Amino acid sequence: MVPIQNLYYLLSYAWNRLPERHALLTADGQDFERPVELLGHLLLLHLRRYLRAGLPPAYQEREAELPELRGRVLLAPSLTRNLLPRGRAVCRYDELGYDGLLHGLLLGTVRELGRTARIPGSLRQELRRVQRQFPADIMPLQLTNDTLRQARRQRPTGTGAMLLNICELLHLSQLPEPTAGGRPRFRDFRRDEVVMAKLFEQFVRNFYRLEQRRYRVQSETIAWQAAADQPEHLALLPSMITDTSLEAPDRKIILDTKYYAAALRTRYDQQRLITPHLYQLYAYLQNQRPLPGQQLEGVLLYPAAEQEVDLRYTLGGHPVRIVTINLAQPWPTIAADLLALVR
């Protein structure tokens, strides 16, 4: 698993933000035992700054019976209650105020986190203290898939986006309560391969986006070099979307990340590369059309869990490298290894 002291770096880049000095000092200076403690500290650090700057007003959807028209009239409930002859109507409208969806989620998350026994008592006290800094008219909201999805639709930026990312990861870490009214429990999300695979992919792509200037970095869709008797049949082909494409005038690297325990599998006492991973990268390379004079390459990148691997091939005329990155080593070494990979 990724050591907690390196987890902050992965999260920062995965969320497309350079690690901030004040948060780094906290992350490096604390002896965190669980990821939820790190997330709690990061939530406090960014939330205090957010509150000091003053909560930005946000539009919240309201629905009420009004004596005047406002926003959109809801005919069904207005007719059912026979409101129109009395000069009234049920309206749905947006109201500007501080009781926005994001602010309610933040307050609800702070309250929930402040009740968990999985973090030190001092951190729980700080979380309870910061609750009192919220305006009194903000109602706490529970973290759910639906509320998080609605908050994402509002496209928060800056510190608000960072705080929403922390809330989302805390939600993914929650376990069901064994009894009603029991204290919330949080699992170590580093053991969740689905969550970590997404973070690892985003971390690698945004690291290259932020830390080098030679390549244009993106995730791109590769079109199949295919033909069909009936054009609509082409729409049935699966999408080919790269994790990370690094492109310069003279070189293009298609880099696929795989968060697996090992880059090799043992079958009949012999080690082999993971077939679907290699086939997928090969399909990307064969269907990609590089620019004139542009060298096309492929990389499969794994975290080094059980063993380190660095294999080089030429497949279909393209250089291909299967390599691991040790996420347990000091952060400066991780950064240097990633940059050396694309030199």
Short mmCIF file of C-alpha atoms in Angstrom, two decimals:
data_model
loop_
_atom_site.label_atom_id
_atom_site.label_comp_id
_atom_site.label_asym_id
_atom_site.label_seq_id
_atom_site.Cartn_x
_atom_site.Cartn_y
_atom_site.Cartn_z
CA MET A 1 0.00 0.00 0.00
CA VAL A 2 1.02 3.60 -0.53
CA PRO A 3 2.56 4.98 2.69
CA ILE A 4 0.41 7.66 4.26
CA GLN A 5 3.26 10.17 4.05
CA ASN A 6 3.11 9.85 0.24
CA LEU A 7 -0.67 9.73 0.04
CA TYR A 8 -1.03 13.51 0.20
CA TYR A 9 1.10 13.89 -2.92
CA LEU A 10 -0.98 11.36 -4.82
CA LEU A 11 -4.21 13.03 -3.77
CA SER A 12 -2.98 16.53 -4.64
CA TYR A 13 -1.95 15.58 -8.16
CA ALA A 14 -5.00 13.36 -8.67
CA TRP A 15 -7.10 16.44 -7.90
CA ASN A 16 -4.99 18.49 -10.35
CA ARG A 17 -3.38 20.69 -7.72
CA LEU A 18 0.25 21.16 -6.83
CA PRO A 19 0.94 20.16 -3.20
CA GLU A 20 0.65 23.24 -0.99
CA ARG A 21 3.41 24.08 1.45
CA HIS A 22 1.23 24.56 4.56
CA ALA A 23 -0.54 21.25 3.94
CA LEU A 24 2.77 19.50 3.21
CA LEU A 25 4.19 20.62 6.53
CA THR A 26 1.16 19.17 8.29
CA ALA A 27 1.22 15.94 6.30
CA ASP A 28 4.95 15.41 6.80
CA GLY A 29 4.97 16.44 10.46
CA GLN A 30 2.12 14.23 11.61
CA ASP A 31 2.39 10.52 12.33
CA PHE A 32 -0.91 9.48 10.79
CA GLU A 33 -2.03 5.93 11.44
CA ARG A 34 -4.97 5.88 9.04
CA PRO A 35 -5.88 7.71 5.83
CA VAL A 36 -9.03 9.10 7.49
CA GLU A 37 -6.78 11.08 9.85
CA LEU A 38 -4.95 12.62 6.89
CA LEU A 39 -8.24 13.45 5.18
CA GLY A 40 -9.54 15.00 8.41
CA HIS A 41 -6.47 17.23 8.72
CA LEU A 42 -6.68 18.27 5.06
CA LEU A 43 -10.39 19.01 5.45
CA LEU A 44 -9.63 21.26 8.43
CA LEU A 45 -6.75 23.08 6.71
CA HIS A 46 -8.67 23.94 3.57
CA LEU A 47 -11.98 24.55 5.34
CA ARG A 48 -10.46 27.11 7.71
CA ARG A 49 -9.09 29.02 4.74
CA TYR A 50 -12.44 28.74 2.98
CA LEU A 51 -14.31 30.12 5.99
CA ARG A 52 -11.78 32.92 6.62
CA ALA A 53 -12.27 34.16 3.07
CA GLY A 54 -16.03 34.22 3.63
CA LEU A 55 -18.35 31.61 2.23
CA PRO A 56 -19.28 32.53 -1.34
CA PRO A 57 -23.04 32.83 -1.86
CA ALA A 58 -24.59 30.09 -3.95
CA TYR A 59 -27.92 29.48 -5.63
CA GLN A 60 -30.15 26.92 -3.97
CA GLU A 61 -33.29 25.53 -5.58
CA ARG A 62 -36.42 26.30 -3.57
CA GLU A 63 -40.05 25.27 -3.92
CA ALA A 64 -42.79 27.20 -2.14
CA GLU A 65 -46.37 28.46 -2.37
CA LEU A 66 -46.16 32.16 -3.24
CA PRO A 67 -48.59 35.05 -3.84
CA GLU A 68 -46.56 36.13 -6.89
CA LEU A 69 -44.93 34.37 -9.81
CA ARG A 70 -41.28 33.54 -9.30
CA GLY A 71 -39.08 31.19 -11.30
CA ARG A 72 -41.12 28.32 -12.77
CA VAL A 73 -44.74 27.67 -11.90
CA LEU A 74 -45.55 24.05 -11.01
CA LEU A 75 -48.99 23.61 -12.48
CA ALA A 76 -49.84 20.18 -11.08
CA PRO A 77 -49.60 21.07 -7.36
CA SER A 78 -51.02 24.55 -8.00
CA LEU A 79 -54.13 23.10 -9.66
CA THR A 80 -54.49 20.32 -7.09
CA ARG A 81 -54.60 22.87 -4.28
CA ASN A 82 -56.83 25.22 -6.30
CA LEU A 83 -54.35 28.06 -5.75
CA LEU A 84 -54.63 29.95 -9.05
CA PRO A 85 -58.14 31.42 -8.46
CA ARG A 86 -56.80 32.78 -5.16
CA GLY A 87 -53.83 34.46 -6.84
CA ARG A 88 -51.28 32.01 -5.53
CA ALA A 89 -49.09 29.32 -7.12
CA VAL A 90 -46.44 26.74 -6.27
CA CYS A 91 -43.16 27.96 -7.75
CA ARG A 92 -39.71 26.49 -8.09
CA TYR A 93 -36.95 29.09 -8.12
CA ASP A 94 -33.28 29.65 -7.36
CA GLU A 95 -32.43 31.74 -4.31
CA LEU A 96 -29.03 33.27 -3.63
CA GLY A 97 -27.76 32.65 -0.12
CA TYR A 98 -25.20 30.81 1.98
CA ASP A 99 -27.23 27.65 2.46
CA GLY A 100 -25.90 26.11 -0.75
CA LEU A 101 -25.48 22.44 -1.50
CA LEU A 102 -21.69 22.44 -1.10
CA HIS A 103 -21.83 24.31 2.20
CA GLY A 104 -24.42 21.88 3.57
CA LEU A 105 -22.26 18.93 2.51
CA LEU A 106 -19.20 20.45 4.18
CA LEU A 107 -21.04 21.02 7.45
CA GLY A 108 -22.54 17.52 7.31
CA THR A 109 -19.13 15.98 6.61
CA VAL A 110 -17.47 17.85 9.48
CA ARG A 111 -20.20 16.70 11.86
CA GLU A 112 -19.98 13.10 10.68
CA LEU A 113 -16.19 13.01 10.84
CA GLY A 114 -16.21 14.61 14.28
CA ARG A 115 -18.21 11.64 15.60
CA THR A 116 -15.92 8.86 14.41
CA ALA A 117 -13.75 7.03 16.89
CA ARG A 118 -11.13 6.32 14.21
CA ILE A 119 -9.43 9.70 14.62
CA PRO A 120 -7.64 11.24 17.63
CA GLY A 121 -9.68 13.15 20.17
CA SER A 122 -7.78 16.38 19.48
CA LEU A 123 -8.81 16.24 15.82
CA ARG A 124 -12.44 15.60 16.79
CA GLN A 125 -12.35 18.68 19.01
CA GLU A 126 -10.99 20.82 16.17
CA LEU A 127 -13.70 19.55 13.84
CA ARG A 128 -16.40 20.42 16.39
CA ARG A 129 -14.87 23.87 16.86
CA VAL A 130 -14.91 24.65 13.14
CA GLN A 131 -18.62 23.73 12.97
CA ARG A 132 -19.42 26.86 14.98
CA GLN A 133 -17.87 29.04 12.26
CA PHE A 134 -20.59 28.14 9.75
CA PRO A 135 -23.50 30.58 9.35
CA ALA A 136 -26.49 29.54 11.43
CA ASP A 137 -28.83 29.21 8.43
CA ILE A 138 -26.80 26.43 6.78
CA MET A 139 -28.42 23.03 7.15
CA PRO A 140 -26.07 20.00 7.30
CA LEU A 141 -26.49 17.50 4.48
CA GLN A 142 -25.56 13.82 4.48
CA LEU A 143 -22.91 12.56 2.09
CA THR A 144 -24.65 10.40 -0.48
CA ASN A 145 -24.06 9.57 -4.12
CA ASP A 146 -26.97 11.83 -5.03
CA THR A 147 -25.87 14.89 -3.03
CA LEU A 148 -22.30 14.55 -4.28
CA ARG A 149 -23.52 14.28 -7.87
CA GLN A 150 -25.63 17.42 -7.46
CA ALA A 151 -22.69 19.29 -5.94
CA ARG A 152 -20.47 18.25 -8.86
CA ARG A 153 -22.99 19.71 -11.29
CA GLN A 154 -22.44 23.13 -9.71
CA ARG A 155 -18.77 22.94 -10.78
CA PRO A 156 -17.08 24.44 -7.71
CA THR A 157 -13.58 25.80 -8.29
CA GLY A 158 -10.46 26.45 -6.24
CA THR A 159 -10.68 25.56 -2.57
CA GLY A 160 -14.33 24.56 -2.95
CA ALA A 161 -13.41 21.91 -5.52
CA MET A 162 -10.63 20.60 -3.27
CA LEU A 163 -13.01 20.33 -0.31
CA LEU A 164 -15.55 18.48 -2.43
CA ASN A 165 -12.86 16.00 -3.49
CA ILE A 166 -12.04 15.32 0.17
CA CYS A 167 -15.73 14.83 0.98
CA GLU A 168 -16.10 12.41 -1.93
CA LEU A 169 -13.15 10.31 -0.81
CA LEU A 170 -14.48 10.24 2.76
CA HIS A 171 -17.82 9.05 1.39
CA LEU A 172 -16.09 6.25 -0.53
CA SER A 173 -14.30 5.26 2.69
CA GLN A 174 -17.44 4.98 4.81
CA LEU A 175 -18.70 1.64 6.06
CA PRO A 176 -22.35 0.97 6.91
CA GLU A 177 -23.18 1.62 10.54
CA PRO A 178 -23.74 -1.65 12.45
CA THR A 179 -26.60 -0.12 14.42
CA ALA A 180 -28.78 2.92 13.97
CA GLY A 181 -27.23 5.94 15.64
CA GLY A 182 -23.83 4.27 15.96
CA ARG A 183 -20.63 6.11 15.32
CA PRO A 184 -19.58 6.25 11.67
CA ARG A 185 -16.74 3.98 10.60
CA PHE A 186 -14.15 4.56 7.91
CA ARG A 187 -12.13 1.90 6.14
CA ASP A 188 -8.65 2.27 4.67
CA PHE A 189 -9.44 3.19 1.07
CA ARG A 190 -5.93 2.16 0.03
CA ARG A 191 -7.25 -1.41 0.11
CA ASP A 192 -9.94 -0.58 -2.45
CA GLU A 193 -8.42 -1.39 -5.85
CA VAL A 194 -11.17 0.45 -7.74
CA VAL A 195 -10.66 3.70 -5.80
CA MET A 196 -6.87 3.46 -5.94
CA ALA A 197 -6.84 2.60 -9.65
CA LYS A 198 -8.74 5.81 -10.40
CA LEU A 199 -6.48 7.87 -8.11
CA PHE A 200 -3.33 6.31 -9.60
CA GLU A 201 -4.47 7.09 -13.16
CA GLN A 202 -5.38 10.69 -12.30
CA PHE A 203 -2.20 11.16 -10.28
CA VAL A 204 0.08 10.10 -13.14
CA ARG A 205 -1.74 12.13 -15.79
CA ASN A 206 -1.87 15.33 -13.72
CA PHE A 207 1.70 14.92 -12.48
CA TYR A 208 2.92 15.12 -16.07
CA ARG A 209 0.48 17.92 -16.81
CA LEU A 210 1.85 20.03 -13.95
CA GLU A 211 5.52 19.05 -13.72
CA GLN A 212 6.84 19.15 -17.30
CA ARG A 213 6.50 21.39 -20.34
CA ARG A 214 7.73 19.30 -23.25
CA TYR A 215 4.55 17.29 -23.84
CA ARG A 216 0.91 18.17 -24.19
CA VAL A 217 -0.88 15.84 -21.76
CA GLN A 218 -4.42 14.56 -22.13
CA SER A 219 -6.69 11.55 -22.11
CA GLU A 220 -7.80 10.98 -25.69
CA THR A 221 -10.14 8.78 -27.67
CA ILE A 222 -8.45 6.76 -30.42
CA ALA A 223 -10.52 5.97 -33.49
CA TRP A 224 -10.52 2.43 -34.81
CA GLN A 225 -8.82 2.04 -38.17
CA ALA A 226 -11.75 -0.03 -39.34
CA ALA A 227 -14.30 -0.27 -42.14
CA ALA A 228 -17.72 -1.94 -42.30
CA ASP A 229 -20.28 -2.69 -45.00
CA GLN A 230 -22.83 -0.82 -42.94
CA PRO A 231 -21.55 2.38 -41.25
CA GLU A 232 -23.80 1.92 -38.20
CA HIS A 233 -21.88 -1.23 -37.33
CA LEU A 234 -18.82 0.91 -36.56
CA ALA A 235 -20.70 2.42 -33.62
CA LEU A 236 -20.71 -1.02 -31.96
CA LEU A 237 -16.94 -1.07 -31.62
CA PRO A 238 -15.75 -0.44 -28.04
CA SER A 239 -14.25 2.94 -27.20
CA MET A 240 -10.48 3.25 -26.95
CA ILE A 241 -9.71 5.95 -24.38
CA THR A 242 -6.15 6.36 -23.18
CA ASP A 243 -5.28 6.96 -19.54
CA THR A 244 -2.54 9.42 -20.51
CA SER A 245 -1.23 10.59 -23.87
CA LEU A 246 1.93 12.71 -23.90
CA GLU A 247 2.52 14.39 -27.24
CA ALA A 248 5.38 16.47 -28.63
CA PRO A 249 6.14 17.21 -32.31
CA ASP A 250 8.77 14.47 -32.44
CA ARG A 251 7.40 11.96 -29.94
CA LYS A 252 4.12 10.59 -28.64
CA ILE A 253 3.79 8.29 -25.63
CA ILE A 254 0.60 6.38 -24.84
CA LEU A 255 0.87 5.57 -21.14
CA ASP A 256 -1.58 3.15 -19.54
CA THR A 257 -1.67 2.83 -15.74
CA LYS A 258 -2.64 -0.43 -14.05
CA TYR A 259 -3.09 -0.55 -10.28
CA TYR A 260 -2.36 -4.24 -9.77
CA ALA A 261 -0.43 -6.12 -7.10
CA ALA A 262 2.08 -7.28 -9.72
CA ALA A 263 2.98 -6.63 -13.34
CA LEU A 264 3.52 -10.37 -13.89
CA ARG A 265 1.29 -13.36 -13.24
CA THR A 266 2.41 -16.89 -12.50
CA ARG A 267 0.82 -19.63 -14.58
CA TYR A 268 2.07 -23.20 -14.60
CA ASP A 269 5.12 -22.10 -12.58
CA GLN A 270 6.07 -19.55 -15.24
CA GLN A 271 5.71 -15.79 -15.03
CA ARG A 272 3.95 -13.96 -17.84
CA LEU A 273 2.79 -10.43 -18.55
CA ILE A 274 -0.93 -9.80 -18.03
CA THR A 275 -2.40 -10.54 -21.43
CA PRO A 276 -5.39 -8.10 -21.56
CA HIS A 277 -3.17 -5.18 -20.51
CA LEU A 278 -0.67 -5.83 -23.28
CA TYR A 279 -3.38 -6.42 -25.88
CA GLN A 280 -5.08 -3.16 -24.92
CA LEU A 281 -1.89 -1.11 -25.30
CA TYR A 282 -1.07 -2.88 -28.57
CA ALA A 283 -4.53 -1.99 -29.94
CA TYR A 284 -3.97 1.66 -29.01
CA LEU A 285 -0.65 1.74 -30.84
CA GLN A 286 -1.91 -0.05 -33.94
CA ASN A 287 -4.88 2.28 -34.35
CA GLN A 288 -3.03 5.49 -33.60
CA ARG A 289 -1.79 7.59 -36.52
CA PRO A 290 1.27 9.61 -35.48
CA LEU A 291 2.23 12.84 -37.20
CA PRO A 292 4.99 12.79 -39.83
CA GLY A 293 8.36 12.45 -38.09
CA GLN A 294 6.71 11.57 -34.76
CA GLN A 295 7.91 8.49 -32.84
CA LEU A 296 5.03 6.55 -31.29
CA GLU A 297 5.70 4.63 -28.05
CA GLY A 298 3.73 2.73 -25.44
CA VAL A 299 4.18 2.37 -21.66
CA LEU A 300 2.42 0.11 -19.17
CA LEU A 301 2.97 1.52 -15.68
CA TYR A 302 2.32 -0.49 -12.50
CA PRO A 303 2.98 0.30 -8.83
CA ALA A 304 5.84 -1.86 -7.55
CA ALA A 305 4.13 -3.98 -4.91
CA GLU A 306 5.61 -7.48 -5.12
CA GLN A 307 8.52 -6.92 -7.50
CA GLU A 308 10.11 -4.28 -9.69
CA VAL A 309 9.89 -4.74 -13.45
CA ASP A 310 11.44 -2.88 -16.37
CA LEU A 311 10.92 -4.63 -19.70
CA ARG A 312 11.44 -3.22 -23.19
CA TYR A 313 10.08 -4.55 -26.47
CA THR A 314 9.36 -3.51 -30.02
CA LEU A 315 5.77 -4.45 -30.88
CA GLY A 316 4.30 -3.71 -34.30
CA GLY A 317 7.26 -1.43 -34.98
CA HIS A 318 6.72 0.66 -31.83
CA PRO A 319 8.88 0.76 -28.68
CA VAL A 320 6.95 -0.57 -25.67
CA ARG A 321 8.02 -0.50 -22.04
CA ILE A 322 6.47 -2.34 -19.10
CA VAL A 323 7.72 -0.73 -15.90
CA THR A 324 6.88 -0.34 -12.21
CA ILE A 325 7.10 2.72 -9.98
CA ASN A 326 7.84 2.26 -6.29
CA LEU A 327 5.29 4.40 -4.42
CA ALA A 328 6.85 3.52 -1.05
CA GLN A 329 10.10 5.37 -1.71
CA PRO A 330 10.65 9.02 -0.72
CA TRP A 331 8.58 11.46 -2.75
CA PRO A 332 11.53 13.20 -4.50
CA THR A 333 12.59 9.81 -5.87
CA ILE A 334 9.07 9.03 -7.09
CA ALA A 335 8.94 12.36 -8.91
CA ALA A 336 12.39 11.85 -10.44
CA ASP A 337 11.47 8.34 -11.63
CA LEU A 338 8.28 9.56 -13.30
CA LEU A 339 10.10 12.37 -15.10
CA ALA A 340 12.89 10.01 -16.20
CA LEU A 341 10.26 7.69 -17.68
CA VAL A 342 9.39 10.20 -20.43
CA ARG A 343 12.81 11.64 -21.14
#
